[in-house]
């Protein structure tokens, strides 16, 4: 299934192309000409037996926006196979809309249902089955899940049945499932919160601000979401009430229909809101850090536990000192559900053990959340943090789930590398950080990425936007030039072959073929090194003095460079993206 955001983007493209009607609506109304057209199409393609005597009409749910038609194809005769110029996912969405529209104006499916009640002393067994007699709307819109219908034998009342087997089974109740994007939208609709035009922004916002995390398509509340919710409920309890939100939506619908004055409604709301806002500015509790006695690896001052949109982390208490004495050192903490103990026999037992062994805070008795500090230490923090300052440090041997390969040694200093998790996924970091800042990415295959080559200083190449000079770096998109003063300067550029020739002895052996490439094209223009993401290869493009293409390219094929003159797409010659951070 698509995310809510992607669904709206695909629907927007279909709407802009004139393939479907306006999509930001939950109306169930259909234009008479649209109904007439689809009824005619059903009769001609599937037969008159599938067309009901009268058109099917559906009741709108409370709070639905009736300003637009229901979402439907603009022309029912335009089949999904006719959408040749659209991407596959857009065609799949159109196919769903097209089939749903046709199905809503077809006859219902018909089944023969049978139920048998079997008495055995004080016990009773019920068996049900049904047989499809007429497929109706299911002809165009088959059920997503194929129903396994049992065939009921021909029995008469009073027949004595023989017991052939008795298979005992257990059924356990389950807690309500976590919300998915689809189930959250249904819940918003049920409570009257939001409208079709705001569902996608709502779901995007709670993820972008770090309030929730989407794991295996299910939402998990994050610590910063708990903190923000608590503060808002304490200071704006009426605004956080479901009834207020639904009521405001209804008032705005009344305004949109021209039945109420928007100034009057907003004046009534703002008078009370302004009072609450003023009080909140002075009395709202701050998101204070929790003090610990864990030493900062850089300055040895004690570190604090902080909660932010990026998660729970440790920061040096020296951050608030004057600039000359300030320490900005932080340490990421990895949530305990991503960590397994080295003593766990398998993943399942490890998960069960983590749940059963969850500690309780010695200060308030609440359950504690666990976080990995490093491979020898786990930090337990009170679930009521930052309101409760309880924390405990556990020593042991721990590892991050997702890599079971051999121990990895740093290719720069030889120290062991530790698996960590950051904003861009899991990666290996040198255990001697911050003395050694080497990192290696963990690939989707579960294997560590090959070591990156050390940056090559090129002081003769000056940056245009600053006083810095360029370093030749090895990145995910091949070789590129980046300012040596990053992050102060984020200037980047494509290297030229002649730049590599001067530093050939400093290059890793795997890049020698680039240093051996022709430096100029047959017309004397310099060759620049570029990267093709699809093929994951580096190639050459000749450029004029202003950086525009000169018309020659070169590819390394069969152990030699092959030059050819061709028209180069300008989109392939864009400057590299700004250097955003350390390569992982």
PDB file of N, CA and C in Angstrom, residues 452-488:
ATOM      1  N   UNK A 452      36.186   3.836   2.671  1.00  0.00           N
ATOM      2  CA  UNK A 452      36.339   5.030   1.853  1.00  0.00           C
ATOM      3  C   UNK A 452      37.807   5.457   1.839  1.00  0.00           C
ATOM      4  N   UNK A 453      38.220   6.005   0.720  1.00  0.00           N
ATOM      5  CA  UNK A 453      39.594   6.504   0.627  1.00  0.00           C
ATOM      6  C   UNK A 453      39.732   7.783   1.432  1.00  0.00           C
ATOM      7  N   UNK A 454      40.899   7.997   2.008  1.00  0.00           N
ATOM      8  CA  UNK A 454      41.154   9.208   2.790  1.00  0.00           C
ATOM      9  C   UNK A 454      41.111  10.427   1.874  1.00  0.00           C
ATOM     10  N   UNK A 455      40.596  11.569   2.354  1.00  0.00           N
ATOM     11  CA  UNK A 455      40.561  12.788   1.536  1.00  0.00           C
ATOM     12  C   UNK A 455      41.966  13.205   1.103  1.00  0.00           C
ATOM     13  N   UNK A 456      42.058  13.724  -0.108  1.00  0.00           N
ATOM     14  CA  UNK A 456      43.340  14.185  -0.651  1.00  0.00           C
ATOM     15  C   UNK A 456      43.321  15.713  -0.697  1.00  0.00           C
ATOM     16  N   UNK A 457      44.159  16.406   0.080  1.00  0.00           N
ATOM     17  CA  UNK A 457      44.187  17.875   0.040  1.00  0.00           C
ATOM     18  C   UNK A 457      44.685  18.372  -1.316  1.00  0.00           C
ATOM     19  N   UNK A 458      44.006  19.378  -1.855  1.00  0.00           N
ATOM     20  CA  UNK A 458      44.422  20.018  -3.101  1.00  0.00           C
ATOM     21  C   UNK A 458      44.473  21.524  -2.876  1.00  0.00           C
ATOM     22  N   UNK A 459      45.467  22.004  -2.137  1.00  0.00           N
ATOM     23  CA  UNK A 459      45.524  23.425  -1.775  1.00  0.00           C
ATOM     24  C   UNK A 459      45.618  24.363  -2.968  1.00  0.00           C
ATOM     25  N   UNK A 460      46.020  23.849  -4.138  1.00  0.00           N
ATOM     26  CA  UNK A 460      46.112  24.716  -5.317  1.00  0.00           C
ATOM     27  C   UNK A 460      44.733  25.047  -5.894  1.00  0.00           C
ATOM     28  N   UNK A 461      43.694  24.286  -5.481  1.00  0.00           N
ATOM     29  CA  UNK A 461      42.331  24.531  -5.960  1.00  0.00           C
ATOM     30  C   UNK A 461      41.569  25.323  -4.906  1.00  0.00           C
ATOM     31  N   UNK A 462      41.346  26.608  -5.170  1.00  0.00           N
ATOM     32  CA  UNK A 462      40.685  27.484  -4.211  1.00  0.00           C
ATOM     33  C   UNK A 462      39.169  27.505  -4.441  1.00  0.00           C
ATOM     34  N   UNK A 463      38.428  27.580  -3.343  1.00  0.00           N
ATOM     35  CA  UNK A 463      36.974  27.712  -3.430  1.00  0.00           C
ATOM     36  C   UNK A 463      36.620  29.111  -3.939  1.00  0.00           C
ATOM     37  N   UNK A 464      35.501  29.216  -4.657  1.00  0.00           N
ATOM     38  CA  UNK A 464      35.073  30.502  -5.200  1.00  0.00           C
ATOM     39  C   UNK A 464      34.298  31.331  -4.177  1.00  0.00           C
ATOM     40  N   UNK A 465      33.639  30.660  -3.222  1.00  0.00           N
ATOM     41  CA  UNK A 465      32.758  31.366  -2.295  1.00  0.00           C
ATOM     42  C   UNK A 465      33.380  31.612  -0.926  1.00  0.00           C
ATOM     43  N   UNK A 466      34.609  31.156  -0.722  1.00  0.00           N
ATOM     44  CA  UNK A 466      35.267  31.342   0.572  1.00  0.00           C
ATOM     45  C   UNK A 466      36.777  31.279   0.383  1.00  0.00           C
ATOM     46  N   UNK A 467      37.510  31.421   1.481  1.00  0.00           N
ATOM     47  CA  UNK A 467      38.975  31.354   1.429  1.00  0.00           C
ATOM     48  C   UNK A 467      39.491  29.918   1.538  1.00  0.00           C
ATOM     49  N   UNK A 468      38.591  28.957   1.588  1.00  0.00           N
ATOM     50  CA  UNK A 468      38.982  27.556   1.755  1.00  0.00           C
ATOM     51  C   UNK A 468      39.550  26.995   0.450  1.00  0.00           C
ATOM     52  N   UNK A 469      40.213  25.859   0.569  1.00  0.00           N
ATOM     53  CA  UNK A 469      40.653  25.127  -0.614  1.00  0.00           C
ATOM     54  C   UNK A 469      39.913  23.786  -0.654  1.00  0.00           C
ATOM     55  N   UNK A 470      40.032  23.081  -1.765  1.00  0.00           N
ATOM     56  CA  UNK A 470      39.270  21.853  -1.957  1.00  0.00           C
ATOM     57  C   UNK A 470      40.039  20.618  -1.476  1.00  0.00           C
ATOM     58  N   UNK A 471      39.241  19.648  -0.991  1.00  0.00           N
ATOM     59  CA  UNK A 471      39.715  18.294  -0.730  1.00  0.00           C
ATOM     60  C   UNK A 471      39.059  17.372  -1.736  1.00  0.00           C
ATOM     61  N   UNK A 472      39.793  16.379  -2.221  1.00  0.00           N
ATOM     62  CA  UNK A 472      39.209  15.355  -3.080  1.00  0.00           C
ATOM     63  C   UNK A 472      38.669  14.255  -2.179  1.00  0.00           C
ATOM     64  N   UNK A 473      37.343  14.044  -2.228  1.00  0.00           N
ATOM     65  CA  UNK A 473      36.701  13.074  -1.341  1.00  0.00           C
ATOM     66  C   UNK A 473      36.089  11.927  -2.129  1.00  0.00           C
ATOM     67  N   UNK A 474      36.007  10.801  -1.457  1.00  0.00           N
ATOM     68  CA  UNK A 474      35.392   9.588  -2.011  1.00  0.00           C
ATOM     69  C   UNK A 474      34.018   9.442  -1.375  1.00  0.00           C
ATOM     70  N   UNK A 475      32.961   9.666  -2.156  1.00  0.00           N
ATOM     71  CA  UNK A 475      31.605   9.617  -1.622  1.00  0.00           C
ATOM     72  C   UNK A 475      30.765   8.544  -2.273  1.00  0.00           C
ATOM     73  N   UNK A 476      29.479   8.526  -1.906  1.00  0.00           N
ATOM     74  CA  UNK A 476      28.562   7.531  -2.465  1.00  0.00           C
ATOM     75  C   UNK A 476      28.386   7.718  -3.963  1.00  0.00           C
ATOM     76  N   UNK A 477      28.607   8.951  -4.455  1.00  0.00           N
ATOM     77  CA  UNK A 477      28.492   9.236  -5.880  1.00  0.00           C
ATOM     78  C   UNK A 477      29.866   9.446  -6.504  1.00  0.00           C
ATOM     79  N   UNK A 478      30.850   8.685  -6.046  1.00  0.00           N
ATOM     80  CA  UNK A 478      32.181   8.764  -6.619  1.00  0.00           C
ATOM     81  C   UNK A 478      33.006   9.908  -6.074  1.00  0.00           C
ATOM     82  N   UNK A 479      34.038  10.289  -6.830  1.00  0.00           N
ATOM     83  CA  UNK A 479      34.940  11.352  -6.398  1.00  0.00           C
ATOM     84  C   UNK A 479      34.296  12.724  -6.581  1.00  0.00           C
ATOM     85  N   UNK A 480      34.524  13.608  -5.618  1.00  0.00           N
ATOM     86  CA  UNK A 480      34.049  14.985  -5.733  1.00  0.00           C
ATOM     87  C   UNK A 480      34.950  15.884  -4.900  1.00  0.00           C
ATOM     88  N   UNK A 481      34.905  17.179  -5.186  1.00  0.00           N
ATOM     89  CA  UNK A 481      35.680  18.174  -4.457  1.00  0.00           C
ATOM     90  C   UNK A 481      34.793  18.851  -3.423  1.00  0.00           C
ATOM     91  N   UNK A 482      35.300  19.003  -2.195  1.00  0.00           N
ATOM     92  CA  UNK A 482      34.559  19.663  -1.123  1.00  0.00           C
ATOM     93  C   UNK A 482      35.501  20.574  -0.351  1.00  0.00           C
ATOM     94  N   UNK A 483      34.967  21.684   0.133  1.00  0.00           N
ATOM     95  CA  UNK A 483      35.772  22.647   0.886  1.00  0.00           C
ATOM     96  C   UNK A 483      36.363  21.995   2.128  1.00  0.00           C
ATOM     97  N   UNK A 484      37.609  22.325   2.427  1.00  0.00           N
ATOM     98  CA  UNK A 484      38.279  21.694   3.573  1.00  0.00           C
ATOM     99  C   UNK A 484      37.759  22.243   4.893  1.00  0.00           C
ATOM    100  N   UNK A 485      37.003  23.357   4.871  1.00  0.00           N
ATOM    101  CA  UNK A 485      36.489  23.958   6.110  1.00  0.00           C
ATOM    102  C   UNK A 485      35.058  23.538   6.416  1.00  0.00           C
ATOM    103  N   UNK A 486      34.570  22.451   5.761  1.00  0.00           N
ATOM    104  CA  UNK A 486      33.216  21.981   6.072  1.00  0.00           C
ATOM    105  C   UNK A 486      33.080  21.767   7.588  1.00  0.00           C
ATOM    106  N   UNK A 487      31.967  22.166   8.241  1.00  0.00           N
ATOM    107  CA  UNK A 487      30.715  22.642   7.645  1.00  0.00           C
ATOM    108  C   UNK A 487      30.619  24.149   7.463  1.00  0.00           C
ATOM    109  N   UNK A 488      31.678  24.895   7.788  1.00  0.00           N
ATOM    110  CA  UNK A 488      31.627  26.349   7.615  1.00  0.00           C
ATOM    111  C   UNK A 488      31.375  26.700   6.159  1.00  0.00           C
TER     112      UNK A 488
END
